[in-house]
Coordinates of C-alpha atoms in Angstrom, one line a residue:
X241 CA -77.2 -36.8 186.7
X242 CA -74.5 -34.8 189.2
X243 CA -72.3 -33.9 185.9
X244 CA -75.6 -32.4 184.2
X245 CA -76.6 -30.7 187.4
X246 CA -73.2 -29.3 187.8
X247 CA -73.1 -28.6 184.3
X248 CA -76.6 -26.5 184.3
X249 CA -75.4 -24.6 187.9
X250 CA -72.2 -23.3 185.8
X251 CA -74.4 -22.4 182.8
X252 CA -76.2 -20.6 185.3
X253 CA -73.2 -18.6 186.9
X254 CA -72.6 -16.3 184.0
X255 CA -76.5 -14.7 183.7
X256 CA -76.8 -14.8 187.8
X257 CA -73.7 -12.4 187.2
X258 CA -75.0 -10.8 184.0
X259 CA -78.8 -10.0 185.8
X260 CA -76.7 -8.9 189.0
X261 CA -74.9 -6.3 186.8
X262 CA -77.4 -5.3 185.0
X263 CA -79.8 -4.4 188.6
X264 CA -76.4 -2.6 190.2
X265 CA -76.0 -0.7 186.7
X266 CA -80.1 0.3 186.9
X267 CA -80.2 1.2 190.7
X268 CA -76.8 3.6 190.0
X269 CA -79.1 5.5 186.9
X270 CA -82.1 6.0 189.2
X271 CA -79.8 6.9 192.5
X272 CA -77.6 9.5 189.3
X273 CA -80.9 10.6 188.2
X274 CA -82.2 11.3 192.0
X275 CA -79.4 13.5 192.1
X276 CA -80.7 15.8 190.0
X277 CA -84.6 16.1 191.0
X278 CA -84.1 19.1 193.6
X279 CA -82.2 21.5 190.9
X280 CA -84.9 20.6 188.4
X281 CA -87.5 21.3 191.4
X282 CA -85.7 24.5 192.0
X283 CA -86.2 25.5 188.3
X284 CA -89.7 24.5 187.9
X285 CA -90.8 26.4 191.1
X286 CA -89.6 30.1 189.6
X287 CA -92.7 30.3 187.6
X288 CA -95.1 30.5 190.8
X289 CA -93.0 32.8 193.3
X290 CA -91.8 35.2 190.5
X291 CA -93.8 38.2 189.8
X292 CA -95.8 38.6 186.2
X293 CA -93.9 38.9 184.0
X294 CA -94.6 42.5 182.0
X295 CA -95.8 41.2 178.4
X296 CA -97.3 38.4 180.1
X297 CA -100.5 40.5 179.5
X298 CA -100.3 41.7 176.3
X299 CA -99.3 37.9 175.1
X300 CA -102.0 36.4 176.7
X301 CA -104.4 39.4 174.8
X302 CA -102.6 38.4 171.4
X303 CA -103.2 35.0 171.9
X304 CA -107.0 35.6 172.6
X305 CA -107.4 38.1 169.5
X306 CA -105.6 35.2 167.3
X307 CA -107.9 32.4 168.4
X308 CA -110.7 34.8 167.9
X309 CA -110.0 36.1 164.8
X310 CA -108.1 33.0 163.2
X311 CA -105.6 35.5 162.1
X312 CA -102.1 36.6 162.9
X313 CA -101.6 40.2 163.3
X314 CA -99.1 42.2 161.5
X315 CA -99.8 45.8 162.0
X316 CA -100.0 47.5 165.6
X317 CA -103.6 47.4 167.1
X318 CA -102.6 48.4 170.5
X319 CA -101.2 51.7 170.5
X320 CA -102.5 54.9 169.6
X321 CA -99.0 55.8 168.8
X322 CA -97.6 53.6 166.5
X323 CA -100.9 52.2 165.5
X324 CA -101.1 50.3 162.0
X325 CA -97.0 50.4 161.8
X326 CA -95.7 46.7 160.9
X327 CA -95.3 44.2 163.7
X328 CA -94.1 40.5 163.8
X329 CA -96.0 38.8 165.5
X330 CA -93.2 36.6 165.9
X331 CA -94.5 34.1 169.2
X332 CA -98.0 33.5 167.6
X333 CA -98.1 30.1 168.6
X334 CA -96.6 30.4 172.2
X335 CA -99.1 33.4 172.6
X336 CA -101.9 31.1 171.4
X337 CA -100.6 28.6 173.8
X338 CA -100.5 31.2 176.8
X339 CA -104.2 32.4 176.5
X340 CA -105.6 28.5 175.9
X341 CA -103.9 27.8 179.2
X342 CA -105.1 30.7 180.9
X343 CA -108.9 30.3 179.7
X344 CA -108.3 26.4 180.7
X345 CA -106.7 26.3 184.2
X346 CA -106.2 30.4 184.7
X347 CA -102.5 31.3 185.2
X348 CA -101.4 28.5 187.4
X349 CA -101.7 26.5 184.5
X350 CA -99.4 28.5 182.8
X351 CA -96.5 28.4 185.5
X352 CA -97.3 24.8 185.5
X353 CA -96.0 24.6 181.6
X354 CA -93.1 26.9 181.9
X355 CA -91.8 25.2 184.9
X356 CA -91.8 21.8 182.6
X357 CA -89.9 23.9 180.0
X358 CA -87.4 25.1 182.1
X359 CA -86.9 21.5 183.7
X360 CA -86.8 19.9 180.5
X361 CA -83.7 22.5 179.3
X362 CA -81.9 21.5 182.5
X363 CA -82.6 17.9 181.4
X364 CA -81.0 18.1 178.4
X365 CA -77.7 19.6 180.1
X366 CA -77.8 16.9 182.6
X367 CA -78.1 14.4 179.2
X368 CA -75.8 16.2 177.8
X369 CA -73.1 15.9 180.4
X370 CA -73.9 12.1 180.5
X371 CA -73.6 11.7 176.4
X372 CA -69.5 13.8 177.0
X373 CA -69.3 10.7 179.5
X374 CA -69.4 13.0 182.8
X375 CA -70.7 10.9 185.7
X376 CA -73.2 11.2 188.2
X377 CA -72.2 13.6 191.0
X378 CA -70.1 15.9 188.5
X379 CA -73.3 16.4 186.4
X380 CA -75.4 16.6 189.8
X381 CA -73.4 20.0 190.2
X382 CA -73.1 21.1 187.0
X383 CA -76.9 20.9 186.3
X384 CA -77.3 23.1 189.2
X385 CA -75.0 25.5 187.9
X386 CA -76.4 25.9 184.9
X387 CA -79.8 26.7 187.1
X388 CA -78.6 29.0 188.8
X389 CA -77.2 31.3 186.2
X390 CA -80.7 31.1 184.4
X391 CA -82.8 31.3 188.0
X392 CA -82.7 35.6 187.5
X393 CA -84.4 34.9 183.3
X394 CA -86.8 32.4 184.5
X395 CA -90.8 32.7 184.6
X396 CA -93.8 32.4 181.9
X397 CA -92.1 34.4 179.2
X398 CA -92.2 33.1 175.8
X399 CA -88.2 33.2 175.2
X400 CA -88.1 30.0 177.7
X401 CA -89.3 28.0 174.2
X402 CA -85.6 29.0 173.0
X403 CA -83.5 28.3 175.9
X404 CA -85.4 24.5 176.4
X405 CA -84.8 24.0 172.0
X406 CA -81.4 25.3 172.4
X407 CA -80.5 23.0 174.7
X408 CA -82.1 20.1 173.3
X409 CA -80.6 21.4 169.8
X410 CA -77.3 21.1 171.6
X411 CA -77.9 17.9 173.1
X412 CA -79.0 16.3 169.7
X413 CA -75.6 17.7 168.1
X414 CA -73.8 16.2 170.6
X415 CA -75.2 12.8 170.3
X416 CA -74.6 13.6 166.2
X417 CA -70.9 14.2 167.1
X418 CA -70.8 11.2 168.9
X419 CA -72.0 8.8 166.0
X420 CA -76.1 8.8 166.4
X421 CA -76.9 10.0 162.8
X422 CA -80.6 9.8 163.4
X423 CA -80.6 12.7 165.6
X424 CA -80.3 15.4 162.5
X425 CA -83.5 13.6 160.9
X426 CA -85.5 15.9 164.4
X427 CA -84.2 19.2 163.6
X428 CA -85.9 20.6 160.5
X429 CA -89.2 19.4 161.7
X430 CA -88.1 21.1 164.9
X431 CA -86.9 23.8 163.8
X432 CA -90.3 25.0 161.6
X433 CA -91.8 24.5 164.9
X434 CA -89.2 26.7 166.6
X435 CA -89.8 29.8 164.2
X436 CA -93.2 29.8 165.1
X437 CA -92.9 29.9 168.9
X438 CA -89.9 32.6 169.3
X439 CA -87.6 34.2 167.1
X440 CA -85.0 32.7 168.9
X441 CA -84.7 30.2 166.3
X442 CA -81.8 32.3 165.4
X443 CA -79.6 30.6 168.3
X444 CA -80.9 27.3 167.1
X445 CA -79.3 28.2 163.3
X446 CA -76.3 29.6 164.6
X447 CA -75.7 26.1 166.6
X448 CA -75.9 24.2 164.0
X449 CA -73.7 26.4 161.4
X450 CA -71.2 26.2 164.4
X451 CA -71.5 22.8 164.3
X452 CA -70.9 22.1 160.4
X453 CA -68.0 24.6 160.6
X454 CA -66.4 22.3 163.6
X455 CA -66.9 19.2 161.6
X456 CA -65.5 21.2 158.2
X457 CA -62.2 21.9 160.5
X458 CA -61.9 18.1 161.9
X459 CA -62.4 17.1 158.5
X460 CA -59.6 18.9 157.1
X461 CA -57.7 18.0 159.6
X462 CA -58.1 14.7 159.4
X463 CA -59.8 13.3 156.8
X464 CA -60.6 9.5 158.1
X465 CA -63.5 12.4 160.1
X466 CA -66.9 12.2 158.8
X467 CA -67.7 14.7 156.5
X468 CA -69.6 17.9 157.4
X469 CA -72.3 17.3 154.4
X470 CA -75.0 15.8 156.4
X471 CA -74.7 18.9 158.8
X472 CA -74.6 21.0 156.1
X473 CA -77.6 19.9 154.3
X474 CA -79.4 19.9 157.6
X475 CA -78.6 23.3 157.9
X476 CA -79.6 24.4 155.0
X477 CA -83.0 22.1 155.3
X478 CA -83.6 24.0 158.9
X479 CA -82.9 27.3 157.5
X480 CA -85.5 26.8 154.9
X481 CA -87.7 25.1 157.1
X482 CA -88.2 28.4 159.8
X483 CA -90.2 30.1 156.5
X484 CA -93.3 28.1 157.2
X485 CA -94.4 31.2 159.6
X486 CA -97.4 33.0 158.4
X487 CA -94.4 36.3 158.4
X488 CA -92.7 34.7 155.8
X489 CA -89.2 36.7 154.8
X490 CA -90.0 39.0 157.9
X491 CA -89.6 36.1 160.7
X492 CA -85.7 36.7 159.3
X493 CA -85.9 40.0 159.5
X494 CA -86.5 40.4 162.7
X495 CA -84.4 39.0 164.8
X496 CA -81.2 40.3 162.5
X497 CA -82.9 43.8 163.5
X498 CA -81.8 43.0 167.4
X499 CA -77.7 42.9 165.7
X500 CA -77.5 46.5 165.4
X501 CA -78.0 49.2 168.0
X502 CA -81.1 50.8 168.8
X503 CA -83.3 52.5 170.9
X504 CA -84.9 49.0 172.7
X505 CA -81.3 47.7 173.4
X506 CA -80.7 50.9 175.0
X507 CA -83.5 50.9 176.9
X508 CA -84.3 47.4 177.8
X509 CA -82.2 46.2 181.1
X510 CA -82.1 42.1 180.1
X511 CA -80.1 43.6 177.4
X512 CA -77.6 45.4 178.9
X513 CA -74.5 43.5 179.9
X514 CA -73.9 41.9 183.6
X515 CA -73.0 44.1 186.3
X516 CA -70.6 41.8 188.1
X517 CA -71.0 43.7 191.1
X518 CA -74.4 42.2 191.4
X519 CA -74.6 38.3 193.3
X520 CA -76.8 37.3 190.4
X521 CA -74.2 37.4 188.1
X522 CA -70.9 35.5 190.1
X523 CA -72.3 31.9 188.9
X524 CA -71.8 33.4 185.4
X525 CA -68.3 34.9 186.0
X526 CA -67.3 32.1 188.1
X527 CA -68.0 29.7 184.6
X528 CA -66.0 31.9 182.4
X529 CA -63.1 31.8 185.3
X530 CA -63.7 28.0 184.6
X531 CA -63.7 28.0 180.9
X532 CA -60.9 30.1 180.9
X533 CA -58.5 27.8 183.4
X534 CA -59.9 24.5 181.5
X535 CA -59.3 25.9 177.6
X536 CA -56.0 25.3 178.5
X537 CA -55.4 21.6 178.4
X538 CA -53.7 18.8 176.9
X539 CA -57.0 17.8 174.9
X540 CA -58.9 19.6 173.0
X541 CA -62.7 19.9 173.7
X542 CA -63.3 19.6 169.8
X543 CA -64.0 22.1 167.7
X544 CA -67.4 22.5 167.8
X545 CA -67.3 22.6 171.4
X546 CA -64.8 25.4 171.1
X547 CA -67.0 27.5 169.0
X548 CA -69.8 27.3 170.9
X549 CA -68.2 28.3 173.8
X550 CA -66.5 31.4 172.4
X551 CA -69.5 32.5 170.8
X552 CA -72.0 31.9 174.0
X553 CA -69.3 33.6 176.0
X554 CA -69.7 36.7 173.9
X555 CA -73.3 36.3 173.7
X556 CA -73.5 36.4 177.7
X557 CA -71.0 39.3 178.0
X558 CA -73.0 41.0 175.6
X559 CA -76.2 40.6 177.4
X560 CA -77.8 39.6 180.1
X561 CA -80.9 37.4 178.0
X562 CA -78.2 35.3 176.7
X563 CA -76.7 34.1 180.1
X564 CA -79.5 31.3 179.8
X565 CA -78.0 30.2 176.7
X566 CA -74.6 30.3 177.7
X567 CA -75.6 28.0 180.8
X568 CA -77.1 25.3 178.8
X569 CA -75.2 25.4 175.5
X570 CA -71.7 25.8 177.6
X571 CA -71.8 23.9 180.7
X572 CA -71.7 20.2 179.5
X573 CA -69.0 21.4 177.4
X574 CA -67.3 22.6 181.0
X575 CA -68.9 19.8 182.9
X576 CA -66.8 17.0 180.5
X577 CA -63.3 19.2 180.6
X578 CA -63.6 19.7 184.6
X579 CA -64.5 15.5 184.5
X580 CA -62.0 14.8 182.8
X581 CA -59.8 17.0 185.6
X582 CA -60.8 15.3 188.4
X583 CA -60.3 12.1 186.9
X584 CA -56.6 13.4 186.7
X585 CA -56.5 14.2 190.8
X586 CA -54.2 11.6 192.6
X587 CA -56.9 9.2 194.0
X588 CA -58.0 9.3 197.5
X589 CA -57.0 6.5 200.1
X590 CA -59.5 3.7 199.9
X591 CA -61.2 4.1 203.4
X592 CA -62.1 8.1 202.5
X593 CA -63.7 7.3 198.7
X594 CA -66.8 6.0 200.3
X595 CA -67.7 8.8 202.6
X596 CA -66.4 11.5 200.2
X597 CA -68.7 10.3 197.8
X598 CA -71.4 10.0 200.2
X599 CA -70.9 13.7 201.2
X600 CA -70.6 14.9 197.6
X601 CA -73.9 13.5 197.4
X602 CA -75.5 15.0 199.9
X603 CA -74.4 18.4 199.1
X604 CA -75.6 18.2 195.7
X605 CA -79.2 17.4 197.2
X606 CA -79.5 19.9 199.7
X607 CA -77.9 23.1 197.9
X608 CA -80.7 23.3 195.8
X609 CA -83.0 22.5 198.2
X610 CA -81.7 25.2 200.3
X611 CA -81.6 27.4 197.8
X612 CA -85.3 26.4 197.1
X613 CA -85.9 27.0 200.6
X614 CA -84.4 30.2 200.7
X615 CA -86.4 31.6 197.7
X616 CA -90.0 30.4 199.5
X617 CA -88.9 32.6 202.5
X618 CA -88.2 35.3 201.0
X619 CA -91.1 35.7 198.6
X620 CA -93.4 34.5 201.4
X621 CA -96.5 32.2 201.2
X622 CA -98.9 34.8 200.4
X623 CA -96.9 35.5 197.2
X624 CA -97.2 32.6 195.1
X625 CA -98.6 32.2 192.1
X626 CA -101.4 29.5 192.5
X627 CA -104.3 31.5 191.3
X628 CA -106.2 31.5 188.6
X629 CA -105.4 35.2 187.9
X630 CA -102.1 36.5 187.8
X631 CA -100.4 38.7 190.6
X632 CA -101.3 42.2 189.9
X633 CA -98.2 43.6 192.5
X634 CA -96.4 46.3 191.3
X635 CA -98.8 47.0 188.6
X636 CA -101.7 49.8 188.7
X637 CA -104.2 47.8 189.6
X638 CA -106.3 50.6 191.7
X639 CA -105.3 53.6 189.3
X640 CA -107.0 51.5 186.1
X641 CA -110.4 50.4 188.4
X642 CA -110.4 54.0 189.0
X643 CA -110.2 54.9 185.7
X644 CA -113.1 52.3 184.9
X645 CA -115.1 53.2 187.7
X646 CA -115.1 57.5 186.5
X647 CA -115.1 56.4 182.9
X648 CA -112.1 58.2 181.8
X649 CA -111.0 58.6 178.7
X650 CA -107.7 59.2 177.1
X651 CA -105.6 59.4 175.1
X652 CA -103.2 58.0 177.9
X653 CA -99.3 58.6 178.5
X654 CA -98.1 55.5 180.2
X655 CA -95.0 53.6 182.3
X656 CA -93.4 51.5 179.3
X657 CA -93.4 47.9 182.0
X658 CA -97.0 49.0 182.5
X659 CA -97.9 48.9 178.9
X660 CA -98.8 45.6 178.7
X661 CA -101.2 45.5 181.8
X662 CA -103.1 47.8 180.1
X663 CA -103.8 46.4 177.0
X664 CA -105.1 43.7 179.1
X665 CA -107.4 45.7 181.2
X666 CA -108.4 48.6 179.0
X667 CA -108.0 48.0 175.4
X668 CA -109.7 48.2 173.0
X669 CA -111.6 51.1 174.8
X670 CA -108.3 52.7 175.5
X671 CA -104.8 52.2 173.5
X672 CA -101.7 52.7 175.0
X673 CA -98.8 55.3 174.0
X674 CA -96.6 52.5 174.5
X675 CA -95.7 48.9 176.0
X676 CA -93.2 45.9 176.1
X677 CA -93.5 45.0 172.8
X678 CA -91.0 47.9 171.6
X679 CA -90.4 46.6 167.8
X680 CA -93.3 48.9 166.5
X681 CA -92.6 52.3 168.0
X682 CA -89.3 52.8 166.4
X683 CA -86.2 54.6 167.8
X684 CA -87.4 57.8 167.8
X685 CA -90.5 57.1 169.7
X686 CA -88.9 55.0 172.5
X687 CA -86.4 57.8 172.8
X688 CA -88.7 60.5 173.2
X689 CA -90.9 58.4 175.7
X690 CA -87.4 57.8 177.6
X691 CA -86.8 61.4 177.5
X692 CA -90.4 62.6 178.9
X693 CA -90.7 60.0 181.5
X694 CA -87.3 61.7 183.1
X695 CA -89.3 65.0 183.2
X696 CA -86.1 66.2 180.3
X697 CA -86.7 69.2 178.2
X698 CA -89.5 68.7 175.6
X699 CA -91.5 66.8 178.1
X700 CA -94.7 68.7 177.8
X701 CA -94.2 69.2 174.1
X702 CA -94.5 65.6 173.9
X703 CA -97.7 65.6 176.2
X704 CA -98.9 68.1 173.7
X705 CA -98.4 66.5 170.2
X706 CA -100.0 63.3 171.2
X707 CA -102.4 65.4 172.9
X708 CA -102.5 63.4 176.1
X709 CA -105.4 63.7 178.7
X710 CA -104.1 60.8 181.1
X711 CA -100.6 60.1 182.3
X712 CA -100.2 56.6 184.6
X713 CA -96.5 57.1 185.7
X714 CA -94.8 55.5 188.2
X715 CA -95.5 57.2 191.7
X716 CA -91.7 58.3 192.2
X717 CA -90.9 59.1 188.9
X718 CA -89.9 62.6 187.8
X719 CA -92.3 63.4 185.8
X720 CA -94.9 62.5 188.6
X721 CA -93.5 65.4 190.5
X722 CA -93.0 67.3 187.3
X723 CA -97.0 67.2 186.5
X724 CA -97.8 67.9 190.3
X725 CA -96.1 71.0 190.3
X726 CA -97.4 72.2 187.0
X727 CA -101.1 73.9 186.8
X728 CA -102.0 72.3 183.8
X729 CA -102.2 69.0 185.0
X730 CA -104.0 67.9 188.8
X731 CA -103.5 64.5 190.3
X732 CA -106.8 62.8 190.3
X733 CA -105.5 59.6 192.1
X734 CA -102.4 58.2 194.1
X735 CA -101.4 54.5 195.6
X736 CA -98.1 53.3 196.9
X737 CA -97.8 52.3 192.9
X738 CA -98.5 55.1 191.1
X739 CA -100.0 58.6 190.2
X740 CA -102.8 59.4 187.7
X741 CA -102.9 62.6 186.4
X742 CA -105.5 64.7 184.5
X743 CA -105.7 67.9 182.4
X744 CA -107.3 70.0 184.5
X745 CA -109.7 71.2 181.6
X746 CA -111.7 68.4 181.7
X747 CA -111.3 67.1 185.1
X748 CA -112.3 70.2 187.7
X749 CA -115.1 67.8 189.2
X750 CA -112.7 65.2 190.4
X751 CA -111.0 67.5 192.4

């Protein structure tokens, strides 16, 4: 009876141990994962204290015209300028999205779902980093890093759809590379969704190409590598699969169009390169600094990882729209390299490991949260975005009620950024010489807007052609004081936003 007791007891030993394991190894995910929660809170707070975005308007009205028509649009119905010129309607579905949110739960709702998409991106770094076997507190920081360089992109804009498929893109390659074969079986499905929401897709493609040409050169390398067919085939089955658009050829079109240089690149500031100089930027230098210094090791990060990093480098130097994608693409890349560093570090003494790790903790907690903190001062409680209706600051809110309340009538030369709040106020009773959209005007257009809003020779000619009645410009720009000191035109109303002008022909009585 003893012997069978003993006997069960040291049966018994070995799952005690087992179920002990197992609870330590749980607790250490959910104490990893708590890591994390104040950068994800950091990124899903942007939403409601940044201002509106400027084609958050004239989304939302293309969404609305789409769900009331049950047609996509492919000619220009918001301009008087380019009006009826082709236009790809390329974020149909996000913009469909957008206004069912906004007639649902008002803009608020809206933040809400763009906060979840830029948490879920920084999810699948963080995943990421874990799957390149980076632990907890080295993936706490990264994550973070890979915030902060996309805190100055974030809001409710449409092109958050890429950067959260990007990363989870990357994050499903990187599990391929790592022997989970089911994870290309998600990305042509995926991808036919992805061409619908943002013509980003692009990124997605050139991932996966990247990918198959990383496997070709492991393969020939070595050839006991798996083969890059199956990457090959999904690449081909993803490319074919972002056709199912109701654009057809044109949804490939259009983002090639953005390779070469025009007027919009030109004139567009998120697609100018970083100005270093600015703070906003360091987090993004500081990452190359670190790619640079790790490149050069005694392993190699693989070739994929290689060419995604060179290319996402370029990318960010190139522009300031694809810092984003550099930070969530690049980082788990960096995040394993500098892991794999520190692991290299002569170990600390014993007695400091505990309350070094305890400290490395804690910092990763609070720098968000201080950051967090930080940002709520300085935008202020009045100033987020909790409403139903979206923030109106620094748009010309009182110059359009005027123009409603005196029933004016245009046609109407207007601020580019101010183009889409416009279309969401006025049209169709008014169409705009020009908004945020930019792909329908054509170079010659933009340039000449560019040219007459700096008051430049040609200015009135411009006025003239398109025989403007109504400029809305920006209250110190130059050709606010240009039409103030010309009689042609008198000022019929003036905020700390902007000026509205009239031709004095048909607007003596407002004097």
């Amino acid at each position: 009876m003893l012997a069978e007791q003993e006997h069960s007891l040291t049966n018994d030993r070995p799952q005690v141990r087992a179920s002990q394991i197992a609870r330590r190894g749980l607790l250490a995910r959910a104490g990893g994962a708590a890591l994390l929660l104040p950068a994800l809170l950091l990124v899903f707070s942007v939403p409601f204290v940044s201002p509106t975005d400027a084609d958050y308007w004239w989304h939302v009205r293309t969404g609305q015209l789409i769900r009331a028509t049950g047609a996509v649009p492919h000619a220009d119905v918001y301009s008087f300028t380019a009006a009826g010129h082709p236009w790809v309607a390329q974020e149909w579905l996000t913009e469909v999205a957008l206004a069912a949110v906004a007639g649902w739960f008002g803009y608020v709702g809206n933040a809400v779902l763009f906060g979840l998409l830029g948490a879920a991106a920084l999810a699948c770094v963080a995943l990421a980093c874990r799957r390149r076997g980076v632990g907890w507190l080295t993936t706490a920081f990264c994550t973070f890093w890979a915030g902060v360089m996309c805190l100055p992109s974030l809001g409710v804009r449409p092109q958050l759809t890429t950067l959260a498929l990007a990363a989870l893109t990357a994050f499903l390659l990187t599990g391929y590379e790592q022997g989970q074969r089911r994870a290309l079986w998600v990305l042509p499905p995926l991808f036919a969704l992805w061409a619908n929401l943002h013509a980003g897709y692009l990124i997605g493609l050139a991932l996966l190409a990247l990918a198959t040409a990383g496997a070709a050169l492991t393969w020939l390398a070595r050839r006991q590598a798996p083969t890059p067919f199956p990457l090959l085939a999904t690449t081909v089955l993803s490319g074919l699969a972002t056709l199912l658009t109701p654009h057809g050829l044109d949804v490939l079109r259009y983002p090639l169009s953005y390779g070469r240089e025009n007027a919009s690149l030109q004139f567009i500031a998120e697609w100018q390169s970083p100005n270093f100089h600015s703070p906003l930027f360091w987090p993004f230098a500081a990452s190359l600094l670190l790619a640079v210094v790790l490149g050069v090791g005694r392993r190699s990060v693989g070739a994929t990882a290689a060419l995604w990093t060179v290319l996402f480098a370029f990318l960010g130097l190139q522009s300031i729209r694809h810092i984003p994608l550099y930070a969530v693409v690049v980082t788990p890349v960096l995040a394993a390299r500098l892991s794999e560093g520190l692991r290299a570090l002569p170990a600390l003494p014993l007695r400091w490991r505990g309350p070094a790790r305890a400290g490395a903790a804690l910092l990763a907690v609070l720098l968000p949260l201080l950051l967090l903190g930080g940002q709520a001062l300085a935008v202020g409680a009045g100033q987020w975005q909790f409403g139903r209706e979206p923030s109106a600051a620094g748009y010309p809110a009182g110059a359009v009620a005027f123009i409603e309340a005196h029933h004016l009538a245009g046609p109407i030369f207007n601020e580019y950024r101010w183009g889409g709040y416009l279309i969401a106020r006025l049209w169709p009773q008014e169409r705009v010489f020009i908004d945020g959209r930019a792909d329908p005007y054509g170079d010659a257009l933009l340039a000449r807007y560019r040219d007459t809003v700096q008051a430049r020779s040609g200015w009135r000619q411009t006025l003239d052609d398109y025989q403007i009645q109504l400029v809305l410009i920006d209250v110190n720009s130059p050709l606010a004081a240009a039409l103030a000191a010309d009689p042609a035109w008198q000022q019929v109303y003036s905020d700390d936003t902007a000026r509205l002008f009239q031709r004095r022909t048909i607007g003596q009585h407002l004097r």
